[in-house]
Coordinates of C-alpha atoms and ligand atoms in Angstrom, one line a residue:
X18 CA -20.9 -11.7 7.1
X19 CA -17.1 -12.2 7.1
X20 CA -14.7 -9.5 6.1
X21 CA -14.1 -11.0 2.8
X22 CA -17.8 -11.0 1.8
X23 CA -18.2 -7.3 2.9
X24 CA -15.1 -6.3 1.1
X25 CA -15.8 -8.1 -2.2
X26 CA -19.2 -6.3 -2.4
X27 CA -17.5 -3.0 -2.0
X28 CA -14.9 -3.7 -4.5
X29 CA -17.7 -4.9 -6.9
X30 CA -19.5 -1.7 -6.5
X31 CA -16.5 0.6 -7.0
X32 CA -15.4 -1.0 -10.2
X33 CA -17.0 -1.2 -13.7
X34 CA -18.7 -4.3 -15.0
X35 CA -15.9 -4.9 -17.6
X36 CA -13.5 -5.9 -14.9
X37 CA -14.5 -9.5 -14.9
X38 CA -11.0 -11.0 -14.8
X39 CA -10.1 -8.7 -12.1
X40 CA -13.0 -9.9 -9.9
X41 CA -12.1 -13.5 -10.6
X42 CA -8.6 -12.9 -9.3
X43 CA -9.7 -10.8 -6.3
X44 CA -12.3 -13.4 -5.3
X45 CA -9.7 -16.3 -5.5
X46 CA -7.3 -14.3 -3.3
X47 CA -10.0 -13.3 -0.7
X48 CA -11.1 -16.9 -0.5
X49 CA -7.6 -18.0 0.4
X50 CA -7.1 -15.1 2.8
X51 CA -10.1 -15.8 5.0
X52 CA -8.2 -17.6 7.8
X53 CA -5.6 -14.9 7.7
X54 CA -8.0 -12.0 7.9
X55 CA -10.2 -13.6 10.5
X56 CA -7.4 -14.3 12.8
X57 CA -5.5 -11.0 12.4
X58 CA -7.9 -8.1 12.9
X59 CA -5.0 -5.6 12.3
X60 CA -5.4 -6.1 8.6
X61 CA -9.0 -4.9 8.6
X62 CA -8.1 -2.0 11.0
X63 CA -5.6 -0.9 8.3
X64 CA -8.1 -1.3 5.5
X65 CA -5.5 -3.5 3.8
X66 CA -7.9 -5.3 1.4
X67 CA -9.5 -2.2 0.2
X68 CA -6.1 -0.5 -0.3
X69 CA -4.7 -3.6 -2.0
X70 CA -7.5 -4.0 -4.5
X71 CA -7.5 -0.2 -5.5
X72 CA -4.6 0.7 -7.9
X73 CA -2.4 3.6 -6.7
X74 CA -3.1 5.2 -10.1
X75 CA -4.2 4.2 -13.6
X76 CA -3.1 6.0 -16.8
X77 CA -5.1 5.7 -20.0
X78 CA -3.9 7.6 -23.1
X79 CA -4.1 8.0 -26.8
X80 CA -1.4 6.7 -29.0
X81 CA -1.3 8.1 -32.6
X82 CA 1.1 6.7 -35.2
X83 CA 1.4 6.4 -39.0
X84 CA 1.4 3.1 -40.8
X85 CA 3.4 2.2 -43.8
X86 CA 0.5 3.3 -46.2
X87 CA 0.7 6.8 -44.6
X88 CA -2.5 6.2 -42.8
X89 CA -3.0 7.6 -39.3
X90 CA -3.8 5.0 -36.7
X91 CA -5.1 5.5 -33.1
X92 CA -4.8 3.1 -30.2
X93 CA -5.3 3.3 -26.6
X94 CA -2.3 3.0 -24.1
X95 CA -2.5 2.1 -20.5
X96 CA -0.3 1.8 -17.4
X97 CA -1.6 0.5 -14.0
X98 CA 0.6 1.3 -11.0
X99 CA -1.0 -0.9 -8.4
X100 CA 1.1 -1.1 -5.3
X101 CA 4.7 -0.1 -4.4
X102 CA 4.9 -1.1 -0.8
X103 CA 7.8 -3.4 -1.5
X104 CA 9.5 -1.6 -4.3
X105 CA 9.1 0.3 -7.6
X106 CA 6.1 -0.8 -9.6
X107 CA 7.1 -3.7 -11.7
X108 CA 5.2 -5.7 -14.4
X109 CA 5.0 -6.3 -18.1
X110 CA 3.5 -4.4 -21.1
X111 CA 1.0 -6.3 -23.2
X112 CA 0.3 -5.4 -26.8
X113 CA -2.8 -7.4 -28.0
X114 CA -6.3 -6.3 -29.3
X115 CA -8.0 -7.8 -26.2
X116 CA -6.2 -5.3 -23.8
X117 CA -8.5 -3.1 -21.7
X118 CA -8.2 -1.5 -18.3
X119 CA -10.0 -4.6 -16.7
X120 CA -7.5 -7.2 -18.0
X121 CA -4.5 -4.9 -16.9
X122 CA -6.0 -4.5 -13.4
X123 CA -6.3 -8.2 -13.0
X124 CA -2.7 -8.6 -14.2
X125 CA -1.5 -5.8 -12.0
X126 CA -3.2 -7.2 -9.0
X127 CA -1.8 -10.7 -9.5
X128 CA 1.7 -9.1 -10.0
X129 CA 1.7 -7.7 -6.5
X130 CA 1.4 -11.1 -5.0
X131 CA 3.8 -12.7 -7.5
X132 CA 6.5 -10.0 -6.9
X133 CA 6.1 -10.4 -3.2
X134 CA 6.6 -14.1 -3.4
X135 CA 10.1 -13.6 -4.9
X136 CA 11.3 -12.0 -1.8
X137 CA 12.8 -9.3 -4.0
X138 CA 12.2 -5.6 -3.7
X139 CA 9.5 -5.0 -6.4
X140 CA 6.0 -3.7 -6.3
X141 CA 3.3 -4.5 -8.8
X142 CA 2.1 -2.8 -12.0
X143 CA 1.0 -3.7 -15.5
X144 CA 0.5 -1.9 -18.8
X145 CA 0.0 -2.2 -22.6
X146 CA -2.2 -1.3 -25.5
X147 CA -4.8 -2.7 -27.7
X148 CA -2.3 -2.4 -30.5
X149 CA -1.8 -5.6 -32.4
X150 CA 1.9 -6.2 -33.5
X151 CA 0.8 -9.2 -35.6
X152 CA 1.2 -8.6 -39.3
X153 CA 2.8 -5.2 -38.8
X154 CA 6.2 -4.3 -40.4
X155 CA 9.2 -3.7 -38.0
X156 CA 8.9 -0.1 -39.0
X157 CA 5.3 0.1 -38.0
X158 CA 6.0 -1.5 -34.6
X159 CA 8.8 0.9 -34.2
X160 CA 6.5 3.9 -35.0
X161 CA 3.9 2.6 -32.5
X162 CA 6.5 1.9 -29.7
X163 CA 7.8 5.4 -30.1
X164 CA 4.3 7.0 -29.9
X165 CA 3.5 4.9 -26.9
X166 CA 6.6 5.9 -25.0
X167 CA 6.1 9.6 -25.8
X168 CA 3.3 9.4 -23.2
X169 CA 4.5 6.5 -20.9
X170 CA 7.9 8.1 -20.2
X171 CA 6.1 10.7 -18.0
X172 CA 5.1 8.0 -15.5
X173 CA 8.1 5.7 -15.2
X174 CA 11.7 5.7 -14.0
X175 CA 14.2 3.2 -12.5
X176 CA 13.0 3.9 -9.0
X177 CA 9.4 4.6 -9.9
X178 CA 8.1 2.1 -12.3
X179 CA 10.0 -0.3 -14.5
X180 CA 7.9 -2.0 -17.2
X181 CA 9.0 -5.3 -18.9
X182 CA 7.5 -7.4 -21.8
X183 CA 4.5 -9.7 -21.9
X184 CA 2.2 -11.0 -24.7
X185 CA 3.2 -9.2 -27.9
X186 CA 6.1 -7.3 -26.3
X187 CA 9.5 -9.0 -26.7
X188 CA 13.1 -7.9 -27.3
X189 CA 12.3 -6.0 -30.5
X190 CA 9.5 -4.0 -28.8
X191 CA 11.6 -3.3 -25.6
X192 CA 14.4 -2.1 -27.8
X193 CA 12.2 0.4 -29.6
X194 CA 10.7 1.6 -26.3
X195 CA 14.0 1.9 -24.7
X196 CA 15.3 3.9 -27.7
X197 CA 12.6 6.4 -27.5
X198 CA 12.8 6.8 -23.8
X199 CA 16.5 7.5 -24.2
X200 CA 15.8 10.0 -26.8
X201 CA 13.1 12.0 -25.0
X202 CA 14.9 12.0 -21.5
X203 CA 18.6 11.9 -22.6
X204 CA 19.0 9.4 -19.9
X205 CA 20.6 5.9 -20.3
X206 CA 19.1 4.1 -17.4
X207 CA 17.5 0.8 -16.4
X208 CA 13.9 2.0 -16.9
X209 CA 12.7 -1.1 -18.7
X210 CA 13.7 -4.8 -18.4
X211 CA 13.9 -7.5 -21.0
X212 CA 16.3 -5.3 -23.0
X213 CA 18.5 -7.0 -25.5
X214 CA 21.8 -8.0 -24.0
X215 CA 23.9 -5.6 -25.9
X216 CA 22.3 -2.5 -24.2
X217 CA 21.7 -3.5 -20.6
X218 CA 19.7 -6.7 -20.8
X219 CA 20.2 -9.7 -18.5
X220 CA 21.4 -12.9 -19.9
X221 CA 18.5 -15.5 -19.6
X222 CA 15.7 -13.0 -19.3
X223 CA 14.0 -14.6 -22.3
X224 CA 14.3 -18.0 -20.8
X225 CA 13.5 -17.1 -17.3
X226 CA 9.7 -17.5 -17.0
X227 CA 9.6 -20.9 -18.8
X228 CA 12.8 -22.3 -17.1
X229 CA 11.5 -21.0 -13.7
X230 CA 8.2 -22.7 -14.1
X231 CA 9.9 -26.0 -14.7
X232 CA 12.2 -25.5 -11.7
X233 CA 9.2 -24.8 -9.6
X234 CA 7.4 -27.8 -10.7
X235 CA 10.5 -30.1 -10.2
X236 CA 10.5 -28.8 -6.5
X237 CA 6.8 -29.3 -6.1
X238 CA 7.0 -32.9 -7.4
X239 CA 9.8 -33.6 -4.8
X240 CA 7.6 -32.2 -2.0
X241 CA 4.9 -34.6 -3.2
X242 CA 7.3 -37.6 -3.2
X243 CA 7.2 -37.9 -7.0
X244 CA 10.4 -38.7 -8.9
X245 CA 11.4 -35.7 -11.2
X246 CA 10.9 -35.2 -14.9
X247 CA 12.8 -38.1 -16.4
X248 CA 10.8 -39.7 -19.3
X249 CA 7.6 -37.8 -18.3
X250 CA 5.3 -36.9 -21.0
X251 CA 4.4 -33.2 -20.9
X252 CA 1.9 -31.1 -22.5
X253 CA 2.6 -27.4 -23.1
X254 CA 0.1 -24.8 -24.6
X255 CA 1.2 -21.6 -26.4
X256 CA 4.1 -21.1 -28.8
X257 CA 5.6 -17.9 -27.4
X258 CA 8.3 -16.9 -25.0
X259 CA 7.0 -18.9 -22.0
X260 CA 6.0 -22.0 -23.9
X261 CA 9.2 -22.3 -26.0
X262 CA 11.5 -22.0 -22.9
X263 CA 9.3 -24.3 -20.9
X264 CA 9.8 -26.9 -23.6
X265 CA 13.6 -26.3 -23.7
X266 CA 14.0 -26.8 -19.9
X267 CA 11.7 -29.9 -20.0
X268 CA 14.1 -31.5 -22.5
X269 CA 17.1 -30.5 -20.3
X270 CA 15.6 -32.3 -17.4
X271 CA 14.8 -35.4 -19.4
X272 CA 11.1 -35.0 -20.0
X273 CA 9.2 -35.4 -23.4
X274 CA 7.1 -32.3 -24.2
X275 CA 4.7 -33.4 -27.0
X276 CA 2.5 -30.4 -27.7
X277 CA 2.5 -26.6 -28.3
X278 CA -0.3 -24.4 -29.5
X279 CA -1.0 -20.9 -30.9
X280 CA -4.2 -18.9 -31.4
X281 CA -5.2 -20.9 -34.5
X282 CA -4.4 -24.5 -33.6
X283 CA -2.5 -27.2 -31.7
X284 CA 0.5 -29.4 -32.6
X285 CA 0.8 -32.9 -31.2
X286 CA 4.1 -34.5 -32.0
X287 CA 4.3 -37.9 -30.2
X288 CA 8.1 -38.0 -30.6
X289 CA 8.5 -34.8 -28.9
X290 CA 8.2 -31.3 -30.1
X291 CA 11.0 -30.3 -32.6
X292 CA 12.2 -27.2 -30.6
X293 CA 14.5 -25.8 -33.3
X294 CA 11.6 -26.0 -35.8
X295 CA 9.3 -24.3 -33.3
X296 CA 11.7 -21.5 -32.8
X297 CA 12.3 -21.0 -36.4
X298 CA 8.5 -20.7 -37.1
X299 CA 7.5 -18.5 -34.1
X300 CA 10.7 -16.4 -33.3
X301 CA 12.2 -16.0 -36.7
X302 CA 9.4 -16.3 -39.2
X303 CA 6.4 -15.4 -37.0
X304 CA 4.1 -17.7 -38.9
X305 CA 1.2 -20.1 -37.9
X306 CA 2.0 -23.5 -36.3
X307 CA 0.2 -25.2 -39.2
X308 CA 3.6 -24.8 -41.0
X309 CA 5.2 -27.2 -38.5
X310 CA 3.6 -30.1 -40.3
X311 CA 5.1 -29.1 -43.6
X312 CA 8.5 -30.1 -42.3
X313 CA 7.3 -32.6 -39.8
X314 CA 4.6 -34.7 -41.5
X315 CA 4.1 -37.2 -38.6
X316 CA 2.9 -34.4 -36.2
X317 CA -0.8 -33.9 -36.0
X318 CA -2.2 -30.2 -36.3
X319 CA -5.8 -29.6 -35.0
X320 CA -7.4 -26.3 -35.8
X321 CA -9.4 -24.4 -33.2
X322 CA -12.5 -25.0 -35.0
X323 CA -12.0 -28.8 -34.4
X324 CA -11.3 -28.6 -30.7
X325 CA -13.5 -30.6 -28.2
X326 CA -16.7 -28.6 -27.2
X327 CA -15.9 -26.2 -24.5
X328 CA -12.3 -27.3 -24.3
X329 CA -8.9 -27.3 -26.1
X330 CA -7.2 -30.0 -28.0
X331 CA -3.9 -29.6 -26.1
X332 CA -5.4 -30.8 -22.9
X333 CA -7.0 -33.7 -24.6
X334 CA -3.5 -35.3 -25.1
X335 CA -2.6 -37.7 -22.3
X336 CA 0.3 -36.5 -20.2
X337 CA 2.0 -36.7 -16.7
X338 CA 2.5 -32.9 -16.3
X339 CA 0.7 -30.0 -18.0
X340 CA 1.9 -26.5 -18.5
X341 CA -0.7 -24.0 -19.7
X342 CA 1.6 -21.2 -21.1
X343 CA -0.6 -19.3 -23.6
X344 CA -3.2 -16.9 -22.1
X345 CA -5.9 -16.4 -19.4
X346 CA -8.8 -18.9 -19.1
X347 CA -7.4 -21.3 -21.8
X348 CA -8.0 -24.4 -19.5
X349 CA -11.6 -25.0 -18.8
X350 CA -13.5 -27.5 -16.6
X351 CA -13.9 -29.6 -19.7
X352 CA -10.1 -29.6 -20.2
X353 CA -9.5 -30.4 -16.5
X354 CA -11.7 -33.4 -16.8
X355 CA -9.8 -34.7 -19.8
X356 CA -6.4 -34.2 -17.9
X357 CA -7.7 -36.0 -14.8
X358 CA -9.2 -38.9 -16.8
X359 CA -5.9 -39.3 -18.6
X360 CA -3.9 -39.6 -15.5
X361 CA -2.2 -36.2 -15.4
X362 CA -0.3 -35.6 -12.0
X363 CA 0.5 -31.9 -12.1
X364 CA -0.6 -28.6 -13.7
X365 CA 1.7 -25.7 -13.7
X366 CA 0.5 -22.3 -14.9
X367 CA 3.2 -20.6 -17.1
X368 CA 0.6 -18.1 -18.3
X369 CA -1.3 -15.8 -16.1
X370 CA -4.5 -17.3 -14.7
X371 CA -4.8 -19.8 -17.6
X372 CA -7.1 -22.1 -15.6
X373 CA -10.7 -21.2 -15.0
X374 CA -12.0 -21.3 -11.3
X375 CA -14.1 -24.4 -12.2
X376 CA -10.9 -26.2 -13.6
X377 CA -9.0 -25.3 -10.3
X378 CA -11.7 -26.8 -8.2
X379 CA -11.6 -29.9 -10.2
X380 CA -7.9 -30.2 -9.7
X381 CA -8.2 -29.7 -6.0
X382 CA -11.0 -32.3 -5.7
X383 CA -8.9 -34.9 -7.6
X384 CA -5.6 -34.1 -5.7
X385 CA -3.8 -32.9 -8.8
X386 CA -0.7 -30.9 -7.9
X387 CA -1.5 -27.5 -9.0
X388 CA 1.0 -24.6 -9.2
X389 CA -0.7 -21.3 -9.6
X390 CA 0.7 -18.7 -12.0
X391 CA 1.7 -16.1 -9.3
X392 CA 4.1 -18.7 -7.9
X393 CA 5.0 -20.8 -10.9
X394 CA 5.7 -18.1 -13.4
X395 CA 7.6 -15.7 -11.1
X396 CA 10.9 -16.6 -12.8
X397 CA 10.4 -13.8 -15.4
X398 CA 10.0 -11.0 -12.9
X399 CA 12.7 -12.4 -10.7
X400 CA 15.2 -12.2 -13.5
X401 CA 13.8 -8.7 -14.3
X402 CA 14.8 -7.7 -10.9
X403 CA 18.3 -9.2 -11.5
X404 CA 18.4 -7.0 -14.5
X405 CA 17.5 -3.9 -12.6
X406 CA 20.3 -4.8 -10.1
X407 CA 22.9 -5.2 -12.8
X408 CA 21.8 -2.0 -14.4
X409 CA 22.1 -0.1 -11.1
X410 CA 25.5 -1.6 -10.5
X411 CA 26.7 -1.3 -14.2
X412 CA 27.5 -5.0 -13.9
X413 CA 27.0 -8.1 -16.2
X414 CA 26.3 -11.4 -14.5
X415 CA 27.2 -14.6 -16.4
X416 CA 24.7 -17.0 -17.8
X417 CA 25.6 -19.5 -15.0
X418 CA 25.1 -16.9 -12.2
X419 CA 21.7 -15.9 -13.4
X420 CA 20.6 -19.4 -13.9
X421 CA 21.8 -20.4 -10.5
X422 CA 20.0 -17.5 -8.9
X423 CA 16.8 -18.2 -10.9
X424 CA 16.7 -21.8 -9.8
X425 CA 17.4 -20.9 -6.1
X426 CA 14.6 -18.3 -6.2
X427 CA 12.1 -20.6 -7.8
X428 CA 12.8 -23.5 -5.3
X429 CA 12.7 -21.0 -2.4
X430 CA 9.2 -19.7 -3.6
X431 CA 8.1 -23.3 -3.8
X432 CA 9.2 -24.1 -0.3
X433 CA 7.7 -20.9 1.1
X434 CA 4.3 -21.6 -0.6
X435 CA 4.4 -25.2 0.5
X436 CA 5.3 -24.4 4.1
X437 CA 2.7 -21.6 4.3
X438 CA 0.0 -23.9 3.1
X439 CA 1.1 -26.5 5.8
X440 CA 1.0 -23.8 8.5
X441 CA -2.5 -22.8 7.6
X442 CA -3.8 -26.4 7.5
X443 CA -4.1 -26.8 3.7
X444 CA -1.1 -29.0 3.0
X445 CA -0.5 -29.3 -0.7
X446 CA -2.8 -26.3 -1.6
X447 CA -0.4 -24.0 -3.5
X448 CA -3.2 -21.6 -4.3
X449 CA -3.9 -20.8 -0.7
X450 CA -0.2 -21.0 0.1
X451 CA 0.8 -18.5 -2.6
X452 CA -2.0 -16.1 -1.8
X453 CA -1.2 -16.1 1.8
X454 CA 2.5 -15.9 1.7
X455 CA 2.4 -13.1 -1.0
X456 CA -0.2 -11.2 0.9
X457 CA 1.5 -11.2 4.3
X458 CA 4.8 -9.7 3.0
X459 CA 2.9 -6.8 1.2
X460 CA 0.4 -6.2 3.9
X461 CA 2.9 -6.1 6.7
X462 CA 5.0 -3.6 4.7
X463 CA 1.9 -1.4 4.0
X464 CA 1.2 -1.3 7.8
X465 CA 4.8 -0.5 8.6
X466 CA 4.7 2.3 6.0
X467 CA 1.7 4.0 7.5
X468 CA -1.3 5.4 5.3
Ligands
LIG517 P1 4.0 -14.5 -26.3 O1 3.2 -13.3 -27.0 O2 5.3 -14.7 -26.6 O3 3.1 -15.8 -26.8 C1 1.9 -16.1 -26.6 C2 1.5 -17.3 -27.3 O4 0.2 -17.8 -26.8 C3 1.5 -17.2 -28.7 O5 2.1 -18.3 -29.4 C4 0.0 -17.0 -29.1 O6 -0.4 -17.5 -30.4 C5 -0.5 -18.0 -28.1 N1 -1.9 -17.8 -27.8 C6 -2.5 -16.5 -27.6 N2 -3.9 -16.8 -27.3 C7 -4.0 -18.1 -27.4 C8 -5.2 -19.0 -27.4 N3 -6.3 -18.5 -27.1 N4 -5.0 -20.2 -27.5 C9 -3.8 -20.8 -27.7 N5 -2.7 -20.0 -27.9 C10 -2.9 -18.7 -27.8 O7 3.6 -14.3 -24.8 P2 4.4 -14.9 -23.6 O8 4.8 -16.3 -23.9 O9 5.4 -14.0 -23.2 O10 3.3 -15.0 -22.5 C11 2.3 -16.1 -22.4 C12 1.6 -16.0 -21.1 O11 2.6 -15.9 -19.9 C13 0.8 -14.7 -20.8 O12 -0.3 -15.0 -20.0 C14 1.7 -13.8 -20.0 O13 1.1 -12.8 -19.3 C15 2.4 -14.8 -19.2 N6 3.7 -14.4 -18.6 C16 4.7 -14.1 -19.4 C17 6.0 -13.7 -18.9 C18 7.1 -13.5 -19.7 O14 8.2 -13.4 -19.2 N7 7.0 -13.4 -21.0 C19 6.1 -13.6 -17.5 C20 5.0 -14.1 -16.7 C21 3.8 -14.4 -17.2 P3 0.0 -16.7 -31.7 O15 1.4 -17.0 -32.0 O16 -1.0 -17.2 -32.7 O17 -0.2 -15.2 -31.4

């Protein structure tokens, strides 16, 4: 039995059965690491896998707040501090009813590798709550964020753990969280990233994940000898921060993004998504995408109930390049088959683990260029680290400087992943390349730091 099989059994036994997505992520990583672990017994001697798959600590706490009708509401808050071998714990906060400790463990685990790949001094963590900001007033969101921070502030700090945004946590929520932290601690410090620009945020943080994913893909296409994005039809899922800025950068590089989606349905606009309208609906009005067709009657809206069986409408639309940018496991084997049949050449994960393992296997078998999340969406955390640097130096970088560093970072990650895959005899396999390159930097730091 190889080290990976032994270890996965131990990990399975020491975790609860709700941690399904966490196992999915661990299994994928261990599968990639087999050649590294087999040829480097030092990692086993230092129990690196057991240590890397066990969070340093997990906090779970009650969050009590009062809604606009004076009813008392109770939610659960979490923060998982996974690994700080390379720097302070770093990773977003997710506010969504589906949040539980298993999902956050999966996201925190992935974050270790992603942060390592950036080459920047940041460790891995993740947090959030089952609170649903949808349909809440600004005042209710503020009340919740204050109550959440009342507990969270005990565990975080600019050199300890620096949370950021994720699903359901944007500039508004980060602003309220920061305000409460400041009130409790009397300290104006860079304890959160993704802050609005007027009080310490970095320019381009909102754009970073989407733009970064497109830069990464552009580099990946070049390595594969494929011409860039000019006139390429692209499909994007999601209609949040990542999707909107992916669409924006695709337009900037000459591509034609034709889809977006939310939790209720998909828009297909064959002339190209109307980006201003999308921003108005999802950022300003926070309404369903169905409204898109009220202004733009040529676009087609498909409700979730009418999606292909076992799949999603967005991946049914023919494209050259696909960008799943909504949520985990949103691209299934059924979807992968549709993409392959329709001649898709690349799939880049803007969201965290949007493709199921079966879908990824199909991409591999069919030589589809596949950019895994931990490499392709690292632009967000990279600019978060730029924000930490600016806060520490009390500096403000220009838009051009941030964009230039983001682009450089994403192209460098792509190159590192590409070359690592080549070195290990799996040329073009960006999943293995990312897992191995991300692992080695953290694992070597853990060994150097002792137990
Ligand atoms: P947002 O909350 O801004 O947007 C999420 C979008 O996805 C919303 O439009 C939402 O729809 C849609 N969505 C949710 N569930 C589904 C579903 N089942 N099918 C279709 N659409 C769905 O989140 P982000 O854009 O910030 O994050 C998206 C993904 O990217 C997540 O996986 C996140 O972890 C990852 N990510 C984000 C980073 C960031 O910088 N923001 C950094 C790295 C990764 P609706 O509007 O109906 O809610």
